[in-house]
């Protein structure tokens, strides 16, 4: 923990030479603190979840034509509306675009129409360094019994993310999506890369991340851009992420006292803060102790997990249950597949805190 706080302190005081290089490498359109805070003030307190429908094991199953489920999405986002959520963090996938670019964009548009119906302004995530290294379009694997996120996909994968020969195609993908939706007021913001450097990639992700930042700034969407902080030991990556984020986002699955220290240190940058991943009950990151803290600090709150389904994220990261039985306590998720709450007291709290500004 001391190491974590030291890393955060260094970031909060100055992002140093790495940040300076990152800024000069970008096109100079990173939002000022004044612009970012004005944007944030135009929104109610942002709350929501990382969302994937219960019948999808991963991003491809969510977005491919054969398994895209607008009726289920409509029903589940209705549950989100009922508890006062106004945003959702939603992962895209480049393979869905490779397979059918125009169809993929039509499905994104359809998702946005459904979201708007329920008063939800989602943020979209492009790349991801978490979980399975490779992906194949078409029928996706069945969940592994009792295993957390057994089918989730990296994007563009490993070693694909390290091979610069892949960058021109990835540039076309990112620019196509941002060009099509970069002025769409139904979208809250763009998260360029989920947990860069995860899965042992470390700094090998830097070339793709810096290239993607350049591509995004060349399109210059009207919505803010962010790259969420998640591991304070990665000095170079953190500096690039901070220097190129219009609004600062971060992940934190820790207990309240450590989460609050993270908030206090990140405040030094003077920009709005949104926690885009939190809430792991068995690690004592809960709605009951974290959500009131985030509201008090005016930090956006987007927890991991919404409806228990094929992702199996009611099971903890490192505690599989081979028999597939219900965990003693769910790790993530708010609702059962039929829409009944896992815990009514949590839903009541979420509703209460979402009332008013």
GROMACS .gro file of N, CA and C in nm, residues 61-216:
model
  468
   61UNK      N    1  -1.985  -1.147  -2.830
   61UNK     CA    2  -2.120  -1.203  -2.822
   61UNK      C    3  -2.223  -1.092  -2.802
   62UNK      N    4  -2.184  -0.986  -2.737
   62UNK     CA    5  -2.275  -0.872  -2.722
   62UNK      C    6  -2.302  -0.805  -2.856
   63UNK      N    7  -2.199  -0.787  -2.939
   63UNK     CA    8  -2.210  -0.698  -3.054
   63UNK      C    9  -2.229  -0.768  -3.189
   64UNK      N   10  -2.200  -0.897  -3.200
   64UNK     CA   11  -2.217  -0.963  -3.330
   64UNK      C   12  -2.365  -0.971  -3.368
   65UNK      N   13  -2.390  -0.969  -3.498
   65UNK     CA   14  -2.528  -0.962  -3.548
   65UNK      C   15  -2.613  -1.077  -3.496
   66UNK      N   16  -2.559  -1.198  -3.493
   66UNK     CA   17  -2.638  -1.316  -3.457
   66UNK      C   18  -2.676  -1.320  -3.310
   67UNK      N   19  -2.601  -1.250  -3.227
   67UNK     CA   20  -2.625  -1.258  -3.083
   67UNK      C   21  -2.655  -1.123  -3.018
   68UNK      N   22  -2.660  -1.017  -3.098
   68UNK     CA   23  -2.699  -0.886  -3.046
   68UNK      C   24  -2.846  -0.894  -3.002
   69UNK      N   25  -2.876  -0.847  -2.882
   69UNK     CA   26  -3.008  -0.871  -2.822
   69UNK      C   27  -3.074  -0.741  -2.776
   70UNK      N   28  -3.127  -0.662  -2.869
   70UNK     CA   29  -3.184  -0.532  -2.830
   70UNK      C   30  -3.299  -0.544  -2.730
   71UNK      N   31  -3.378  -0.650  -2.739
   71UNK     CA   32  -3.491  -0.664  -2.645
   71UNK      C   33  -3.439  -0.684  -2.503
   72UNK      N   34  -3.337  -0.768  -2.487
   72UNK     CA   35  -3.281  -0.791  -2.354
   72UNK      C   36  -3.210  -0.666  -2.303
   73UNK      N   37  -3.137  -0.598  -2.390
   73UNK     CA   38  -3.070  -0.473  -2.350
   73UNK      C   39  -3.173  -0.371  -2.303
   74UNK      N   40  -3.284  -0.360  -2.376
   74UNK     CA   41  -3.391  -0.268  -2.339
   74UNK      C   42  -3.444  -0.301  -2.200
   75UNK      N   43  -3.468  -0.429  -2.174
   75UNK     CA   44  -3.521  -0.471  -2.044
   75UNK      C   45  -3.420  -0.440  -1.932
   76UNK      N   46  -3.294  -0.475  -1.954
   76UNK     CA   47  -3.194  -0.458  -1.849
   76UNK      C   48  -3.163  -0.311  -1.823
   77UNK      N   49  -3.157  -0.231  -1.929
   77UNK     CA   50  -3.134  -0.087  -1.907
   77UNK      C   51  -3.256  -0.022  -1.841
   78UNK      N   52  -3.372  -0.083  -1.855
   78UNK     CA   53  -3.488  -0.037  -1.779
   78UNK      C   54  -3.467  -0.055  -1.630
   79UNK      N   55  -3.403  -0.165  -1.591
   79UNK     CA   56  -3.371  -0.185  -1.449
   79UNK      C   57  -3.271  -0.080  -1.402
   80UNK      N   58  -3.175  -0.047  -1.488
   80UNK     CA   59  -3.078   0.058  -1.454
   80UNK      C   60  -3.148   0.191  -1.432
   81UNK      N   61  -3.243   0.223  -1.519
   81UNK     CA   62  -3.317   0.347  -1.506
   81UNK      C   63  -3.395   0.350  -1.374
   82UNK      N   64  -3.452   0.238  -1.337
   82UNK     CA   65  -3.533   0.232  -1.215
   82UNK      C   66  -3.453   0.263  -1.089
   83UNK      N   67  -3.324   0.233  -1.089
   83UNK     CA   68  -3.243   0.262  -0.969
   83UNK      C   69  -3.165   0.393  -0.984
   84UNK      N   70  -3.193   0.467  -1.092
   84UNK     CA   71  -3.137   0.601  -1.107
   84UNK      C   72  -3.004   0.610  -1.177
   85UNK      N   73  -2.957   0.501  -1.236
   85UNK     CA   74  -2.832   0.507  -1.311
   85UNK      C   75  -2.851   0.596  -1.434
   86UNK      N   76  -2.748   0.674  -1.466
   86UNK     CA   77  -2.755   0.763  -1.583
   86UNK      C   78  -2.640   0.742  -1.682
   87UNK      N   79  -2.553   0.645  -1.654
   87UNK     CA   80  -2.448   0.610  -1.749
   87UNK      C   81  -2.420   0.461  -1.738
   88UNK      N   82  -2.354   0.405  -1.839
   88UNK     CA   83  -2.303   0.268  -1.836
   88UNK      C   84  -2.169   0.269  -1.910
   89UNK      N   85  -2.076   0.190  -1.861
   89UNK     CA   86  -1.947   0.174  -1.930
   89UNK      C   87  -1.955   0.045  -2.012
   90UNK      N   88  -1.936   0.058  -2.144
   90UNK     CA   89  -1.964  -0.051  -2.237
   90UNK      C   90  -1.843  -0.074  -2.327
   91UNK      N   91  -1.800  -0.198  -2.337
   91UNK     CA   92  -1.682  -0.234  -2.416
   91UNK      C   93  -1.721  -0.266  -2.560
   92UNK      N   94  -1.648  -0.207  -2.654
   92UNK     CA   95  -1.658  -0.242  -2.795
   92UNK      C   96  -1.556  -0.352  -2.824
   93UNK      N   97  -1.546  -0.396  -2.950
   93UNK     CA   98  -1.440  -0.490  -2.988
   93UNK      C   99  -1.409  -0.477  -3.136
   94UNK      N  100  -1.280  -0.467  -3.167
   94UNK     CA  101  -1.239  -0.444  -3.306
   94UNK      C  102  -1.278  -0.560  -3.398
   95UNK      N  103  -1.289  -0.682  -3.344
   95UNK     CA  104  -1.327  -0.795  -3.428
   95UNK      C  105  -1.470  -0.781  -3.479
   96UNK      N  106  -1.556  -0.720  -3.399
   96UNK     CA  107  -1.693  -0.697  -3.445
   96UNK      C  108  -1.694  -0.601  -3.563
   97UNK      N  109  -1.604  -0.501  -3.558
   97UNK     CA  110  -1.591  -0.406  -3.670
   97UNK      C  111  -1.528  -0.473  -3.791
   98UNK      N  112  -1.426  -0.555  -3.769
   98UNK     CA  113  -1.360  -0.625  -3.880
   98UNK      C  114  -1.458  -0.715  -3.954
   99UNK      N  115  -1.545  -0.776  -3.879
   99UNK     CA  116  -1.640  -0.871  -3.934
   99UNK      C  117  -1.748  -0.801  -4.018
  100UNK      N  118  -1.793  -0.685  -3.971
  100UNK     CA  119  -1.907  -0.618  -4.034
  100UNK      C  120  -1.911  -0.473  -3.984
  101UNK      N  121  -1.830  -0.388  -4.043
  101UNK     CA  122  -1.815  -0.252  -3.991
  101UNK      C  123  -1.947  -0.175  -3.992
  102UNK      N  124  -2.019  -0.180  -4.103
  102UNK     CA  125  -2.143  -0.103  -4.112
  102UNK      C  126  -2.249  -0.159  -4.019
  103UNK      N  127  -2.258  -0.291  -4.013
  103UNK     CA  128  -2.354  -0.353  -3.922
  103UNK      C  129  -2.322  -0.322  -3.777
  104UNK      N  130  -2.193  -0.324  -3.742
  104UNK     CA  131  -2.150  -0.292  -3.606
  104UNK      C  132  -2.192  -0.151  -3.568
  105UNK      N  133  -2.170  -0.056  -3.658
  105UNK     CA  134  -2.208   0.083  -3.630
  105UNK      C  135  -2.360   0.098  -3.616
  106UNK      N  136  -2.435   0.023  -3.695
  106UNK     CA  137  -2.581   0.027  -3.682
  106UNK      C  138  -2.624  -0.027  -3.546
  107UNK      N  139  -2.557  -0.129  -3.499
  107UNK     CA  140  -2.591  -0.186  -3.368
  107UNK      C  141  -2.552  -0.090  -3.255
  108UNK      N  142  -2.440  -0.022  -3.271
  108UNK     CA  143  -2.404   0.082  -3.172
  108UNK      C  144  -2.512   0.189  -3.169
  109UNK      N  145  -2.555   0.231  -3.285
  109UNK     CA  146  -2.661   0.333  -3.293
  109UNK      C  147  -2.789   0.283  -3.227
  110UNK      N  148  -2.821   0.158  -3.249
  110UNK     CA  149  -2.941   0.100  -3.188
  110UNK      C  150  -2.925   0.095  -3.035
  111UNK      N  151  -2.807   0.058  -2.990
  111UNK     CA  152  -2.781   0.057  -2.845
  111UNK      C  153  -2.797   0.197  -2.787
  112UNK      N  154  -2.749   0.298  -2.857
  112UNK     CA  155  -2.761   0.435  -2.809
  112UNK      C  156  -2.906   0.482  -2.805
  113UNK      N  157  -2.984   0.439  -2.901
  113UNK     CA  158  -3.127   0.473  -2.900
  113UNK      C  159  -3.196   0.412  -2.778
  114UNK      N  160  -3.164   0.286  -2.749
  114UNK     CA  161  -3.221   0.221  -2.631
  114UNK      C  162  -3.174   0.291  -2.504
  115UNK      N  163  -3.045   0.324  -2.498
  115UNK     CA  164  -2.991   0.392  -2.380
  115UNK      C  165  -3.060   0.525  -2.357
  116UNK      N  166  -3.075   0.602  -2.463
  116UNK     CA  167  -3.139   0.733  -2.452
  116UNK      C  168  -3.282   0.720  -2.401
  117UNK      N  169  -3.352   0.617  -2.446
  117UNK     CA  170  -3.489   0.591  -2.399
  117UNK      C  171  -3.494   0.579  -2.247
  118UNK      N  172  -3.386   0.528  -2.188
  118UNK     CA  173  -3.382   0.504  -2.044
  118UNK      C  174  -3.300   0.610  -1.969
  119UNK      N  175  -3.270   0.721  -2.035
  119UNK     CA  176  -3.199   0.829  -1.969
  119UNK      C  177  -3.054   0.797  -1.937
  120UNK      N  178  -2.995   0.710  -2.017
  120UNK     CA  179  -2.857   0.664  -1.992
  120UNK      C  180  -2.767   0.712  -2.104
  121UNK      N  181  -2.655   0.774  -2.065
  121UNK     CA  182  -2.556   0.825  -2.159
  121UNK      C  183  -2.428   0.742  -2.141
  122UNK      N  184  -2.406   0.640  -2.223
  122UNK     CA  185  -2.295   0.548  -2.197
  122UNK      C  186  -2.160   0.605  -2.237
  123UNK      N  187  -2.055   0.546  -2.179
  123UNK     CA  188  -1.919   0.569  -2.225
  123UNK      C  189  -1.872   0.439  -2.289
  124UNK      N  190  -1.799   0.450  -2.399
  124UNK     CA  191  -1.752   0.333  -2.472
  124UNK      C  192  -1.602   0.314  -2.451
  125UNK      N  193  -1.561   0.186  -2.444
  125UNK     CA  194  -1.422   0.148  -2.427
  125UNK      C  195  -1.373   0.082  -2.556
  126UNK      N  196  -1.258   0.125  -2.605
  126UNK     CA  197  -1.200   0.063  -2.725
  126UNK      C  198  -1.116  -0.060  -2.691
  127UNK      N  199  -0.991  -0.042  -2.655
  127UNK     CA  200  -0.900  -0.155  -2.638
  127UNK      C  201  -0.899  -0.205  -2.494
  128UNK      N  202  -0.844  -0.325  -2.475
  128UNK     CA  203  -0.848  -0.389  -2.343
  128UNK      C  204  -0.734  -0.491  -2.334
  129UNK      N  205  -0.659  -0.489  -2.224
  129UNK     CA  206  -0.550  -0.584  -2.203
  129UNK      C  207  -0.586  -0.695  -2.105
  130UNK      N  208  -0.713  -0.714  -2.075
  130UNK     CA  209  -0.753  -0.810  -1.971
  130UNK      C  210  -0.807  -0.941  -2.028
  131UNK      N  211  -0.772  -1.049  -1.962
  131UNK     CA  212  -0.825  -1.183  -1.981
  131UNK      C  213  -0.772  -1.250  -2.108
  132UNK      N  214  -0.857  -1.314  -2.189
  132UNK     CA  215  -0.810  -1.404  -2.294
  132UNK      C  216  -0.736  -1.332  -2.406
  133UNK      N  217  -0.624  -1.391  -2.449
  133UNK     CA  218  -0.532  -1.324  -2.540
  133UNK      C  219  -0.581  -1.318  -2.684
  134UNK      N  220  -0.661  -1.415  -2.726
  134UNK     CA  221  -0.702  -1.420  -2.865
  134UNK      C  222  -0.854  -1.422  -2.875
  135UNK      N  223  -0.904  -1.381  -2.990
  135UNK     CA  224  -1.048  -1.377  -3.014
  135UNK      C  225  -1.077  -1.423  -3.155
  136UNK      N  226  -1.191  -1.486  -3.171
  136UNK     CA  227  -1.232  -1.536  -3.302
  136UNK      C  228  -1.378  -1.501  -3.323
  137UNK      N  229  -1.410  -1.435  -3.433
  137UNK     CA  230  -1.551  -1.404  -3.460
  137UNK      C  231  -1.633  -1.532  -3.475
  138UNK      N  232  -1.762  -1.518  -3.457
  138UNK     CA  233  -1.851  -1.633  -3.467
  138UNK      C  234  -1.897  -1.680  -3.331
  139UNK      N  235  -1.937  -1.804  -3.324
  139UNK     CA  236  -1.990  -1.860  -3.200
  139UNK      C  237  -1.884  -1.852  -3.091
  140UNK      N  238  -1.923  -1.801  -2.976
  140UNK     CA  239  -1.830  -1.785  -2.864
  140UNK      C  240  -1.841  -1.904  -2.768
  141UNK      N  241  -1.735  -1.929  -2.691
  141UNK     CA  242  -1.736  -2.046  -2.602
  141UNK      C  243  -1.838  -2.032  -2.490
  142UNK      N  244  -1.878  -2.146  -2.437
  142UNK     CA  245  -1.966  -2.146  -2.320
  142UNK      C  246  -1.886  -2.106  -2.197
  143UNK      N  247  -1.951  -2.050  -2.096
  143UNK     CA  248  -1.879  -2.014  -1.973
  143UNK      C  249  -1.818  -2.138  -1.906
  144UNK      N  250  -1.703  -2.119  -1.844
  144UNK     CA  251  -1.645  -2.224  -1.760
  144UNK      C  252  -1.713  -2.219  -1.625
  145UNK      N  253  -1.761  -2.333  -1.582
  145UNK     CA  254  -1.842  -2.339  -1.460
  145UNK      C  255  -1.771  -2.276  -1.340
  146UNK      N  256  -1.836  -2.177  -1.282
  146UNK     CA  257  -1.786  -2.117  -1.159
  146UNK      C  258  -1.662  -2.030  -1.173
  147UNK      N  259  -1.624  -1.995  -1.296
  147UNK     CA  260  -1.501  -1.919  -1.321
  147UNK      C  261  -1.535  -1.777  -1.364
  148UNK      N  262  -1.476  -1.679  -1.295
  148UNK     CA  263  -1.496  -1.536  -1.323
  148UNK      C  264  -1.448  -1.501  -1.463
  149UNK      N  265  -1.537  -1.442  -1.542
  149UNK     CA  266  -1.502  -1.385  -1.673
  149UNK      C  267  -1.420  -1.478  -1.761
  150UNK      N  268  -1.461  -1.604  -1.769
  150UNK     CA  269  -1.381  -1.704  -1.841
  150UNK      C  270  -1.372  -1.678  -1.991
  151UNK      N  271  -1.468  -1.602  -2.045
  151UNK     CA  272  -1.468  -1.579  -2.189
  151UNK      C  273  -1.435  -1.437  -2.233
  152UNK      N  274  -1.399  -1.349  -2.136
  152UNK     CA  275  -1.372  -1.210  -2.172
  152UNK      C  276  -1.249  -1.200  -2.262
  153UNK      N  277  -1.247  -1.102  -2.351
  153UNK     CA  278  -1.145  -1.095  -2.455
  153UNK      C  279  -1.058  -0.970  -2.446
  154UNK      N  280  -0.929  -0.989  -2.461
  154UNK     CA  281  -0.843  -0.874  -2.485
  154UNK      C  282  -0.875  -0.818  -2.624
  155UNK      N  283  -0.838  -0.696  -2.645
  155UNK     CA  284  -0.858  -0.632  -2.776
  155UNK      C  285  -0.746  -0.530  -2.796
  156UNK      N  286  -0.663  -0.543  -2.898
  156UNK     CA  287  -0.666  -0.642  -3.005
  156UNK      C  288  -0.603  -0.777  -2.970
  157UNK      N  289  -0.561  -0.799  -2.846
  157UNK     CA  290  -0.509  -0.929  -2.807
  157UNK      C  291  -0.358  -0.931  -2.795
  158UNK      N  292  -0.307  -1.049  -2.774
  158UNK     CA  293  -0.164  -1.071  -2.752
  158UNK      C  294  -0.121  -1.190  -2.835
  159UNK      N  295  -0.027  -1.172  -2.930
  159UNK     CA  296   0.065  -1.059  -2.944
  159UNK      C  297   0.017  -0.947  -3.036
  160UNK      N  298  -0.109  -0.950  -3.080
  160UNK     CA  299  -0.155  -0.853  -3.179
  160UNK      C  300  -0.132  -0.708  -3.136
  161UNK      N  301  -0.148  -0.680  -3.007
  161UNK     CA  302  -0.133  -0.542  -2.960
  161UNK      C  303   0.011  -0.493  -2.968
  162UNK      N  304   0.106  -0.586  -2.978
  162UNK     CA  305   0.248  -0.549  -2.978
  162UNK      C  306   0.305  -0.537  -3.119
  163UNK      N  307   0.230  -0.579  -3.218
  163UNK     CA  308   0.282  -0.586  -3.355
  163UNK      C  309   0.237  -0.463  -3.435
  164UNK      N  310   0.333  -0.378  -3.467
  164UNK     CA  311   0.299  -0.251  -3.534
  164UNK      C  312   0.238  -0.273  -3.672
  165UNK      N  313   0.258  -0.390  -3.730
  165UNK     CA  314   0.195  -0.419  -3.860
  165UNK      C  315   0.043  -0.417  -3.849
  166UNK      N  316  -0.010  -0.436  -3.729
  166UNK     CA  317  -0.155  -0.433  -3.709
  166UNK      C  318  -0.211  -0.291  -3.692
  167UNK      N  319  -0.123  -0.196  -3.669
  167UNK     CA  320  -0.170  -0.062  -3.632
  167UNK      C  321  -0.252   0.007  -3.741
  168UNK      N  322  -0.217  -0.004  -3.871
  168UNK     CA  323  -0.300   0.066  -3.971
  168UNK      C  324  -0.447   0.021  -3.970
  169UNK      N  325  -0.471  -0.109  -3.953
  169UNK     CA  326  -0.609  -0.157  -3.949
  169UNK      C  327  -0.679  -0.108  -3.822
  170UNK      N  328  -0.607  -0.108  -3.711
  170UNK     CA  329  -0.666  -0.059  -3.586
  170UNK      C  330  -0.694   0.091  -3.593
  171UNK      N  331  -0.608   0.164  -3.662
  171UNK     CA  332  -0.632   0.307  -3.681
  171UNK      C  333  -0.762   0.330  -3.758
  172UNK      N  334  -0.785   0.251  -3.863
  172UNK     CA  335  -0.909   0.265  -3.941
  172UNK      C  336  -1.030   0.239  -3.852
  173UNK      N  337  -1.021   0.138  -3.767
  173UNK     CA  338  -1.131   0.104  -3.677
  173UNK      C  339  -1.160   0.219  -3.581
  174UNK      N  340  -1.060   0.264  -3.509
  174UNK     CA  341  -1.080   0.370  -3.410
  174UNK      C  342  -1.133   0.497  -3.476
  175UNK      N  343  -1.074   0.535  -3.587
  175UNK     CA  344  -1.115   0.659  -3.653
  175UNK      C  345  -1.255   0.647  -3.713
  176UNK      N  346  -1.289   0.529  -3.761
  176UNK     CA  347  -1.423   0.511  -3.818
  176UNK      C  348  -1.530   0.528  -3.710
  177UNK      N  349  -1.509   0.465  -3.594
  177UNK     CA  350  -1.607   0.475  -3.486
  177UNK      C  351  -1.614   0.619  -3.434
  178UNK      N  352  -1.499   0.681  -3.413
  178UNK     CA  353  -1.498   0.817  -3.360
  178UNK      C  354  -1.554   0.918  -3.460
  179UNK      N  355  -1.529   0.897  -3.588
  179UNK     CA  356  -1.584   0.986  -3.690
  179UNK      C  357  -1.737   0.974  -3.695
  180UNK      N  358  -1.784   0.850  -3.687
  180UNK     CA  359  -1.929   0.827  -3.695
  180UNK      C  360  -2.000   0.880  -3.571
  181UNK      N  361  -1.940   0.866  -3.452
  181UNK     CA  362  -2.012   0.897  -3.329
  181UNK      C  363  -1.949   1.008  -3.246
  182UNK      N  364  -1.848   1.075  -3.300
  182UNK     CA  365  -1.774   1.174  -3.222
  182UNK      C  366  -1.851   1.302  -3.190
  183UNK      N  367  -1.966   1.322  -3.251
  183UNK     CA  368  -2.050   1.438  -3.219
  183UNK      C  369  -2.186   1.395  -3.166
  184UNK      N  370  -2.198   1.267  -3.133
  184UNK     CA  371  -2.327   1.212  -3.089
  184UNK      C  372  -2.347   1.244  -2.942
  185UNK      N  373  -2.446   1.325  -2.913
  185UNK     CA  374  -2.469   1.371  -2.776
  185UNK      C  375  -2.524   1.261  -2.686
  186UNK      N  376  -2.556   1.147  -2.743
  186UNK     CA  377  -2.602   1.035  -2.661
  186UNK      C  378  -2.486   0.966  -2.590
  187UNK      N  379  -2.362   0.997  -2.630
  187UNK     CA  380  -2.243   0.934  -2.573
  187UNK      C  381  -2.180   1.026  -2.470
  188UNK      N  382  -2.146   0.973  -2.355
  188UNK     CA  383  -2.086   1.051  -2.248
  188UNK      C  384  -1.939   1.081  -2.277
  189UNK      N  385  -1.859   0.977  -2.304
  189UNK     CA  386  -1.716   0.995  -2.323
  189UNK      C  387  -1.657   0.868  -2.383
  190UNK      N  388  -1.528   0.875  -2.415
  190UNK     CA  389  -1.454   0.763  -2.475
  190UNK      C  390  -1.341   0.721  -2.382
  191UNK      N  391  -1.338   0.594  -2.348
  191UNK     CA  392  -1.228   0.535  -2.271
  191UNK      C  393  -1.142   0.459  -2.371
  192UNK      N  394  -1.023   0.510  -2.399
  192UNK     CA  395  -0.945   0.457  -2.511
  192UNK      C  396  -0.889   0.318  -2.485
  193UNK      N  397  -0.855   0.288  -2.359
  193UNK     CA  398  -0.784   0.160  -2.337
  193UNK      C  399  -0.808   0.114  -2.193
  194UNK      N  400  -0.871  -0.002  -2.177
  194UNK     CA  401  -0.894  -0.055  -2.043
  194UNK      C  402  -0.769  -0.125  -1.989
  195UNK      N  403  -0.721  -0.077  -1.876
  195UNK     CA  404  -0.608  -0.136  -1.803
  195UNK      C  405  -0.490  -0.170  -1.894
  196UNK      N  406  -0.436  -0.070  -1.962
  196UNK     CA  407  -0.318  -0.096  -2.046
  196UNK      C  408  -0.204  -0.151  -1.963
  197UNK      N  409  -0.138  -0.253  -2.017
  197UNK     CA  410  -0.026  -0.315  -1.948
  197UNK      C  411  -0.064  -0.434  -1.863
  198UNK      N  412  -0.194  -0.464  -1.851
  198UNK     CA  413  -0.237  -0.579  -1.772
  198UNK      C  414  -0.199  -0.709  -1.844
  199UNK      N  415  -0.224  -0.822  -1.779
  199UNK     CA  416  -0.192  -0.955  -1.832
  199UNK      C  417  -0.044  -0.971  -1.863
  200UNK      N  418   0.039  -0.902  -1.785
  200UNK     CA  419   0.183  -0.913  -1.802
  200UNK      C  420   0.241  -0.837  -1.919
  201UNK      N  421   0.160  -0.754  -1.985
  201UNK     CA  422   0.210  -0.680  -2.102
  201UNK      C  423   0.301  -0.564  -2.063
  202UNK      N  424   0.273  -0.504  -1.947
  202UNK     CA  425   0.355  -0.394  -1.895
  202UNK      C  426   0.375  -0.287  -2.002
  203UNK      N  427   0.498  -0.240  -2.019
  203UNK     CA  428   0.521  -0.126  -2.109
  203UNK      C  429   0.515  -0.162  -2.257
  204UNK      N  430   0.499  -0.289  -2.289
  204UNK     CA  431   0.485  -0.326  -2.431
  204UNK      C  432   0.359  -0.269  -2.493
  205UNK      N  433   0.265  -0.223  -2.409
  205UNK     CA  434   0.141  -0.162  -2.458
  205UNK      C  435   0.160  -0.016  -2.499
  206UNK      N  436   0.268   0.046  -2.456
  206UNK     CA  437   0.286   0.190  -2.480
  206UNK      C  438   0.278   0.228  -2.627
  207UNK      N  439   0.343   0.157  -2.721
  207UNK     CA  440   0.333   0.200  -2.861
  207UNK      C  441   0.190   0.206  -2.913
  208UNK      N  442   0.108   0.105  -2.882
  208UNK     CA  443  -0.030   0.109  -2.929
  208UNK      C  444  -0.109   0.218  -2.859
  209UNK      N  445  -0.090   0.232  -2.729
  209UNK     CA  446  -0.162   0.335  -2.655
  209UNK      C  447  -0.132   0.474  -2.710
  210UNK      N  448  -0.006   0.505  -2.730
  210UNK     CA  449   0.030   0.639  -2.780
  210UNK      C  450  -0.020   0.659  -2.923
  211UNK      N  451  -0.018   0.553  -3.002
  211UNK     CA  452  -0.072   0.564  -3.138
  211UNK      C  453  -0.222   0.590  -3.134
  212UNK      N  454  -0.292   0.519  -3.047
  212UNK     CA  455  -0.437   0.537  -3.038
  212UNK      C  456  -0.472   0.678  -2.991
  213UNK      N  457  -0.397   0.731  -2.897
  213UNK     CA  458  -0.420   0.869  -2.852
  213UNK      C  459  -0.409   0.964  -2.971
  214UNK      N  460  -0.307   0.945  -3.052
  214UNK     CA  461  -0.288   1.029  -3.170
  214UNK      C  462  -0.406   1.016  -3.266
  215UNK      N  463  -0.450   0.894  -3.290
  215UNK     CA  464  -0.563   0.874  -3.381
  215UNK      C  465  -0.688   0.946  -3.327
  216UNK      N  466  -0.713   0.931  -3.199
  216UNK     CA  467  -0.833   0.992  -3.139
  216UNK      C  468  -0.827   1.143  -3.147
   0.00000   0.00000   0.00000
